[in-house]
Short mmCIF file of C-alpha atoms in Angstrom, two decimals:
data_model
loop_
_atom_site.label_atom_id
_atom_site.label_comp_id
_atom_site.label_asym_id
_atom_site.label_seq_id
_atom_site.Cartn_x
_atom_site.Cartn_y
_atom_site.Cartn_z
CA UNK A 40 -3.20 20.64 -9.60
CA UNK A 41 -4.77 23.87 -8.39
CA UNK A 42 -2.64 26.83 -8.06
CA UNK A 43 -2.22 26.44 -4.51
CA UNK A 44 -1.04 22.72 -4.89
CA UNK A 45 1.33 23.83 -7.17
CA UNK A 46 2.91 26.22 -5.22
CA UNK A 47 3.19 23.81 -2.22
CA UNK A 48 4.96 21.36 -4.35
CA UNK A 49 7.58 23.93 -5.55
CA UNK A 50 8.26 24.60 -2.03
CA UNK A 51 8.60 20.92 -0.61
CA UNK A 52 10.78 20.10 -3.75
CA UNK A 53 13.14 22.92 -2.71
CA UNK A 54 14.03 20.21 0.57
CA UNK A 55 15.43 16.78 0.16
CA UNK A 56 12.56 14.40 -0.29
CA UNK A 57 12.84 13.06 3.43
CA UNK A 58 12.86 16.49 4.81
CA UNK A 59 9.81 17.22 2.37
CA UNK A 60 8.05 14.13 3.88
CA UNK A 61 8.63 15.09 7.18
CA UNK A 62 7.14 18.80 6.83
CA UNK A 63 4.08 17.15 4.95
CA UNK A 64 3.56 14.79 8.20
CA UNK A 65 3.81 17.87 10.46
CA UNK A 66 1.41 20.14 8.23
CA UNK A 67 -1.59 17.13 8.40
CA UNK A 68 -0.70 16.55 12.23
CA UNK A 69 -1.37 20.30 12.52
CA UNK A 70 -4.83 19.99 10.95
CA UNK A 71 -4.17 22.18 7.52
CA UNK A 72 -6.73 21.83 5.38
CA UNK A 73 -5.15 20.82 2.33
CA UNK A 74 -7.44 18.10 0.89
CA UNK A 75 -10.45 18.42 -1.44
CA UNK A 76 -14.20 18.17 -0.24
CA UNK A 77 -14.76 14.59 0.79
CA UNK A 78 -17.19 12.69 -2.18
CA UNK A 79 -19.80 10.54 -0.83
CA UNK A 80 -21.53 8.28 -2.86
CA UNK A 81 -23.44 5.22 -2.12
CA UNK A 82 -22.29 3.44 -5.56
CA UNK A 83 -18.35 3.57 -4.36
CA UNK A 84 -19.28 1.67 -1.22
CA UNK A 85 -17.29 -1.37 -1.10
CA UNK A 86 -17.48 -4.50 1.61
CA UNK A 87 -14.27 -6.22 1.68
CA UNK A 88 -13.39 -9.03 4.44
CA UNK A 89 -16.16 -7.89 6.40
CA UNK A 90 -15.18 -4.09 6.65
CA UNK A 91 -17.64 -1.10 5.12
CA UNK A 92 -15.05 1.22 3.19
CA UNK A 93 -16.99 4.34 2.08
CA UNK A 94 -14.74 4.65 -1.29
CA UNK A 95 -12.01 1.72 -2.65
CA UNK A 96 -9.24 4.32 -2.54
CA UNK A 97 -6.27 3.90 0.16
CA UNK A 98 -3.49 5.48 1.20
CA UNK A 99 -0.36 3.03 0.97
CA UNK A 100 1.97 2.08 3.76
CA UNK A 101 5.12 3.95 3.99
CA UNK A 102 4.04 7.33 4.40
CA UNK A 103 2.61 7.29 7.55
CA UNK A 104 5.19 5.08 9.36
CA UNK A 105 4.62 6.02 12.73
CA UNK A 106 0.96 6.40 12.84
CA UNK A 107 0.67 9.87 13.58
CA UNK A 108 -1.77 11.32 10.68
CA UNK A 109 -4.53 8.23 9.83
CA UNK A 110 -7.20 10.43 10.81
CA UNK A 111 -5.71 13.31 8.71
CA UNK A 112 -5.35 10.89 5.87
CA UNK A 113 -9.01 9.80 5.99
CA UNK A 114 -9.83 13.70 5.66
CA UNK A 115 -8.03 13.82 2.22
CA UNK A 116 -10.98 11.86 0.95
CA UNK A 117 -9.41 8.19 1.30
CA UNK A 118 -11.75 5.49 2.21
CA UNK A 119 -9.38 4.06 4.38
CA UNK A 120 -5.36 4.56 5.48
CA UNK A 121 -2.41 2.05 6.04
CA UNK A 122 0.10 2.59 8.67
CA UNK A 123 3.52 1.49 9.00
CA UNK A 124 5.74 -0.46 8.42
CA UNK A 125 6.21 -0.96 12.02
CA UNK A 126 8.74 -3.12 13.51
CA UNK A 127 8.94 -4.42 17.16
CA UNK A 128 12.03 -2.13 17.64
CA UNK A 129 12.62 1.27 16.71
CA UNK A 130 15.26 1.56 14.05
CA UNK A 131 17.17 4.27 11.92
CA UNK A 132 17.06 2.42 8.66
CA UNK A 133 19.46 2.39 6.28
CA UNK A 134 21.63 5.56 5.78
CA UNK A 135 20.75 8.75 4.07
CA UNK A 136 20.33 9.74 1.13
CA UNK A 137 17.89 7.41 0.49
CA UNK A 138 14.95 8.41 -1.10
CA UNK A 139 15.36 9.78 -4.66
CA UNK A 140 12.63 11.69 -6.67
CA UNK A 141 12.67 10.91 -10.52
CA UNK A 142 10.51 14.10 -11.51
CA UNK A 143 10.09 13.23 -15.51
CA UNK A 144 9.08 9.76 -14.80
CA UNK A 145 6.85 10.65 -11.68
CA UNK A 146 8.66 7.82 -9.73
CA UNK A 147 10.71 7.51 -6.53
CA UNK A 148 13.33 5.06 -5.31
CA UNK A 149 13.59 4.30 -1.73
CA UNK A 150 16.03 2.29 0.16
CA UNK A 151 14.43 3.41 3.64
CA UNK A 152 14.90 0.08 5.22
CA UNK A 153 11.79 0.21 7.97
CA UNK A 154 12.85 2.88 9.59
CA UNK A 155 10.14 3.82 12.43
CA UNK A 156 10.05 4.42 16.04
CA UNK A 157 8.88 0.84 16.75
CA UNK A 158 5.39 -0.96 18.14
CA UNK A 159 5.50 0.82 21.50
CA UNK A 160 5.01 4.60 20.17
CA UNK A 161 2.54 3.46 17.40
CA UNK A 162 0.65 1.43 19.76
CA UNK A 163 0.42 4.32 22.21
CA UNK A 164 -0.87 6.47 19.05
CA UNK A 165 -3.32 4.02 17.73
CA UNK A 166 -4.84 3.22 21.28
CA UNK A 167 -5.80 6.68 21.58
CA UNK A 168 -7.73 6.94 18.40
CA UNK A 169 -9.82 3.70 19.44
CA UNK A 170 -13.40 3.88 19.04
CA UNK A 171 -13.14 6.96 16.48
CA UNK A 172 -14.85 5.93 12.87
CA UNK A 173 -12.81 5.21 9.54
CA UNK A 174 -10.77 2.14 8.70
CA UNK A 175 -6.94 2.03 9.24
CA UNK A 176 -4.77 -0.97 8.43
CA UNK A 177 -1.64 -1.85 10.12
CA UNK A 178 1.68 -2.97 8.26
CA UNK A 179 3.66 -5.07 10.24
CA UNK A 180 6.90 -6.23 9.58
CA UNK A 181 10.50 -7.41 10.90
CA UNK A 182 13.64 -5.50 12.68
CA UNK A 183 16.71 -5.93 9.99
CA UNK A 184 18.70 -7.73 13.34
CA UNK A 185 16.08 -9.90 14.68
CA UNK A 186 17.04 -13.17 15.44
CA UNK A 187 13.61 -14.57 14.99
CA UNK A 188 11.74 -12.28 12.00
CA UNK A 189 8.66 -14.28 12.17
CA UNK A 190 8.73 -13.89 16.08
CA UNK A 191 8.59 -10.23 15.29
CA UNK A 192 5.48 -10.40 12.76
CA UNK A 193 3.84 -12.87 15.75
CA UNK A 194 4.52 -9.89 18.47
CA UNK A 195 3.00 -7.19 15.65
CA UNK A 196 -0.17 -9.49 15.42
CA UNK A 197 -0.63 -9.52 19.16
CA UNK A 198 0.20 -5.95 19.46
CA UNK A 199 -1.89 -4.25 16.92
CA UNK A 200 -4.89 -6.74 16.53
CA UNK A 201 -6.79 -4.45 19.17
CA UNK A 202 -6.55 -1.56 17.22
CA UNK A 203 -6.27 -2.21 13.58
CA UNK A 204 -9.16 -2.52 11.29
CA UNK A 205 -7.02 -5.12 9.10
CA UNK A 206 -3.16 -6.10 9.62
CA UNK A 207 -0.44 -6.21 6.86
CA UNK A 208 2.24 -8.96 6.88
CA UNK A 209 5.04 -6.96 4.87
CA UNK A 210 7.71 -9.38 3.76
CA UNK A 211 7.84 -7.51 0.08
CA UNK A 212 10.09 -4.63 0.86
CA UNK A 213 13.31 -5.01 -1.47
CA UNK A 214 15.60 -2.75 1.49
CA UNK A 215 15.67 -5.27 4.53
CA UNK A 216 18.50 -8.07 3.43
CA UNK A 217 16.42 -11.38 3.26
CA UNK A 218 13.37 -10.17 4.01
CA UNK A 219 11.83 -11.18 0.63
CA UNK A 220 13.17 -14.81 1.00
CA UNK A 221 10.55 -15.16 3.48
CA UNK A 222 8.10 -15.12 -0.03
CA UNK A 223 9.58 -18.63 -0.67
CA UNK A 224 6.99 -21.39 -0.19
CA UNK A 225 8.72 -23.15 3.05
CA UNK A 226 9.41 -19.93 4.67
CA UNK A 227 5.75 -18.47 3.66
CA UNK A 228 3.94 -21.38 5.26
CA UNK A 229 5.78 -21.28 8.54
CA UNK A 230 5.01 -17.56 8.63
CA UNK A 231 1.55 -17.52 7.92
CA UNK A 232 0.79 -20.46 10.20
CA UNK A 233 2.42 -18.76 13.08
CA UNK A 234 0.73 -15.43 12.10
CA UNK A 235 -2.75 -17.31 11.72
CA UNK A 236 -1.99 -18.71 15.57
CA UNK A 237 -1.24 -15.59 16.59
CA UNK A 238 -4.05 -13.81 15.46
CA UNK A 239 -6.29 -16.54 16.95
CA UNK A 240 -4.69 -16.38 20.24
CA UNK A 241 -5.20 -12.13 20.34
CA UNK A 242 -7.82 -10.15 22.02
CA UNK A 243 -9.15 -9.11 18.60
CA UNK A 244 -9.15 -10.89 15.35
CA UNK A 245 -9.05 -8.51 12.54
CA UNK A 246 -8.22 -9.64 9.09
CA UNK A 247 -4.99 -10.67 7.48
CA UNK A 248 -3.23 -9.66 4.39
CA UNK A 249 0.10 -10.43 2.85
CA UNK A 250 1.92 -7.92 0.83
CA UNK A 251 4.02 -9.23 -2.12
CA UNK A 252 6.89 -7.93 -4.34
CA UNK A 253 5.92 -7.33 -7.91
CA UNK A 254 9.41 -8.98 -9.25
CA UNK A 255 7.81 -12.65 -8.84
CA UNK A 256 7.78 -15.15 -11.54
CA UNK A 257 4.59 -17.43 -12.36
CA UNK A 258 5.84 -20.71 -9.85
CA UNK A 259 6.47 -17.97 -7.33
CA UNK A 260 3.07 -16.49 -7.44
CA UNK A 261 1.63 -19.82 -7.63
CA UNK A 262 3.39 -20.99 -4.17
CA UNK A 263 2.03 -18.06 -2.58
CA UNK A 264 -1.55 -18.41 -3.89
CA UNK A 265 -1.44 -21.80 -2.43
CA UNK A 266 -0.21 -20.88 1.09
CA UNK A 267 -2.35 -18.33 1.47
CA UNK A 268 -5.53 -20.13 0.17
CA UNK A 269 -4.20 -23.06 2.47
CA UNK A 270 -3.50 -20.94 5.93
CA UNK A 271 -6.75 -18.96 4.91
CA UNK A 272 -5.10 -15.59 4.81
CA UNK A 273 -8.01 -13.06 4.11
CA UNK A 274 -6.08 -11.23 1.05
CA UNK A 275 -3.17 -10.11 -0.42
CA UNK A 276 -1.71 -6.72 -1.35
CA UNK A 277 -0.02 -6.49 -4.81
CA UNK A 278 2.25 -4.68 -5.00
CA UNK A 279 4.98 -3.43 -3.16
CA UNK A 280 8.06 -1.58 -4.87
CA UNK A 281 10.08 -2.65 -7.90
CA UNK A 282 13.77 -3.76 -7.82
CA UNK A 283 13.39 -3.72 -11.55
CA UNK A 284 14.17 -0.59 -13.81
CA UNK A 285 11.78 -0.30 -16.93
CA UNK A 286 12.74 2.44 -19.26
CA UNK A 287 13.10 5.61 -17.32
CA UNK A 288 13.86 9.01 -18.13
CA UNK A 289 15.93 10.14 -15.21
CA UNK A 290 19.43 9.57 -15.54
CA UNK A 291 21.92 9.22 -12.44
CA UNK A 292 18.59 8.93 -9.87
CA UNK A 293 17.33 5.81 -11.91
CA UNK A 294 20.69 3.98 -10.94
CA UNK A 295 20.27 4.32 -7.21
CA UNK A 296 19.46 1.06 -5.46
CA UNK A 297 16.21 0.25 -3.70
CA UNK A 298 12.32 -0.07 -4.80
CA UNK A 299 10.76 1.69 -7.56
CA UNK A 300 7.64 2.93 -6.79
CA UNK A 301 5.05 5.41 -9.17
CA UNK A 302 3.71 5.54 -12.70
CA UNK A 303 6.65 3.30 -14.04
CA UNK A 304 5.32 0.45 -11.63
CA UNK A 305 1.88 0.56 -12.95
CA UNK A 306 2.16 -1.97 -15.81
CA UNK A 307 3.90 -4.92 -13.92
CA UNK A 308 2.07 -4.42 -10.48
CA UNK A 309 -1.38 -4.66 -12.51
CA UNK A 310 -0.22 -7.74 -14.44
CA UNK A 311 1.14 -9.29 -11.09
CA UNK A 312 -2.18 -8.34 -9.67
CA UNK A 313 -4.63 -9.82 -12.53
CA UNK A 314 -2.50 -13.40 -12.46
CA UNK A 315 -3.02 -13.27 -8.62
CA UNK A 316 -6.62 -12.99 -9.07
CA UNK A 317 -6.70 -15.82 -11.65
CA UNK A 318 -4.57 -17.83 -9.12
CA UNK A 319 -7.08 -17.13 -5.75
CA UNK A 320 -10.23 -17.07 -7.48
CA UNK A 321 -13.01 -14.58 -6.95
CA UNK A 322 -13.64 -14.70 -3.43
CA UNK A 323 -10.32 -13.66 -1.75
CA UNK A 324 -9.60 -9.87 -1.55
CA UNK A 325 -6.96 -8.10 -2.99
CA UNK A 326 -5.66 -4.64 -2.91
CA UNK A 327 -3.99 -3.21 -6.29
CA UNK A 328 -1.00 -0.65 -5.29
CA UNK A 329 1.39 0.71 -8.01
CA UNK A 330 1.18 3.55 -10.22
CA UNK A 331 -2.36 4.51 -9.20
CA UNK A 332 -2.12 8.44 -10.27
CA UNK A 333 -5.43 9.25 -11.79
CA UNK A 334 -8.96 7.95 -11.57
CA UNK A 335 -8.62 6.03 -14.62
CA UNK A 336 -5.22 4.17 -13.29
CA UNK A 337 -7.65 3.41 -10.01
CA UNK A 338 -10.43 2.32 -12.21
CA UNK A 339 -8.26 -0.20 -14.65
CA UNK A 340 -6.44 -1.58 -11.11
CA UNK A 341 -10.53 -2.79 -10.08
CA UNK A 342 -11.31 -4.07 -13.86
CA UNK A 343 -7.73 -6.29 -13.52
CA UNK A 344 -9.05 -7.82 -10.20
CA UNK A 345 -8.34 -5.43 -7.24
CA UNK A 346 -11.61 -4.88 -4.93
CA UNK A 347 -9.78 -1.91 -3.44
CA UNK A 348 -6.72 0.34 -4.50
CA UNK A 349 -3.92 1.95 -2.69
CA UNK A 350 -1.86 5.21 -4.08
CA UNK A 351 1.45 6.92 -2.22
CA UNK A 352 4.00 8.37 -4.56
CA UNK A 353 1.63 10.07 -6.85
CA UNK A 354 0.65 12.45 -4.12
CA UNK A 355 4.42 13.49 -4.24
CA UNK A 356 3.66 15.09 -7.61
CA UNK A 357 0.06 15.80 -7.64
CA UNK A 358 -0.53 16.93 -4.05
CA UNK A 359 -2.86 16.37 -1.28
CA UNK A 360 -5.97 17.07 -3.20
CA UNK A 361 -5.20 13.90 -5.38
CA UNK A 362 -7.43 11.44 -3.36
CA UNK A 363 -10.53 13.63 -3.51
CA UNK A 364 -10.21 14.16 -7.15
CA UNK A 365 -10.01 10.52 -7.75
CA UNK A 366 -12.73 9.62 -5.72
CA UNK A 367 -14.91 12.42 -7.36
CA UNK A 368 -14.03 11.15 -10.46
CA UNK A 369 -14.89 7.91 -9.50
CA UNK A 370 -18.36 8.94 -8.54
CA UNK A 371 -18.46 10.58 -11.88
CA UNK A 372 -17.83 7.56 -13.64
CA UNK A 373 -20.42 5.62 -11.97
CA UNK A 374 -22.92 8.21 -12.49
CA UNK A 375 -22.11 8.37 -16.57
CA UNK A 376 -21.90 4.73 -16.78
CA UNK A 377 -25.32 4.16 -14.53
CA UNK A 378 -23.26 1.68 -12.31
CA UNK A 379 -24.96 0.64 -9.13
CA UNK A 380 -21.94 -0.08 -7.55
CA UNK A 381 -18.03 0.42 -8.51
CA UNK A 382 -17.54 -3.55 -8.20
CA UNK A 383 -19.52 -3.95 -11.12
CA UNK A 384 -16.04 -3.10 -12.80
CA UNK A 385 -14.04 -6.02 -11.27
CA UNK A 386 -12.54 -8.17 -13.36
CA UNK A 387 -13.83 -6.52 -16.54
CA UNK A 388 -10.24 -6.67 -18.09
CA UNK A 389 -9.00 -9.57 -15.85
CA UNK A 390 -7.84 -11.59 -18.99
CA UNK A 391 -6.16 -9.09 -20.88
CA UNK A 392 -3.88 -8.54 -18.05
CA UNK A 393 -3.34 -11.56 -17.12
CA UNK A 394 -2.12 -12.69 -20.66
CA UNK A 395 0.51 -9.93 -20.36
CA UNK A 396 4.27 -11.08 -20.62
CA UNK A 397 5.78 -10.37 -17.06
CA UNK A 398 9.30 -9.60 -18.28
#
């Protein structure tokens, strides 16, 4: 980290995590020049789901929940940004405090619960940027008290299809009671059928991806892969936060309920990624998320089977220059290894990761 980044982090860490998050959004909204110079390298370009990504690194959902700063995020060096999760109606989420830093582990536990301003507010912002360049995905979810959660996803598809480069169906947050049950095969089959029908009826047909949890056993992964293939979903995002608690250095905070993200998630999420690649085959798109905090980590996700990678938590600890540093590191690696395309790395360590135990 630069001296400026360290000072900024020190300042933000004097505030509680949710306040600090709001301050970082406000800074980006004001156009503060907080990122590194964007690296442009043809060897980093990746075409996935018919979309041409300038580089394979994206901002994961959860940071820009209300689609306030997608273009500012792209300006930090990301090849794409994913906004949301957005639910049809505004909701406050779970009671505060609900975000906990595990500084020694470079991790975070959150139990936010899809707090967001709802479809109408996000649609207004996304409509205002229509026609601009840059790949912006929209992550859609269901309201906690909805009587028809699948209907909420249908409404999300209909509402955001005209504005989204791609849509993500998020059924893997651990912080909305019962949501992860939608990963079970029968419910998942109905959800995906209705989502794809909603896309077919929409005024635009962006790719649809499914975001899954890392806390799945092999049989559950097999069921998800079968439904994704049968319903012709365009890809899978692996993975959301985990309810497991691997060996952590932080004490009290580690006992908080919610989803764990950051460095401790890398191992399990990468194993699940590789196993899903094995199940889905080489053609379907996979985005790898979980513990990406360096060029090496991003490249390893690709070697484990990812077409694209995303990060979020690591920026809390490494600052807004991190995406620029990672992308520049990818370009240097491609130069050193004389790669024609970063895609040449994909699946290089697939068998190694897929053979590791999930427990």
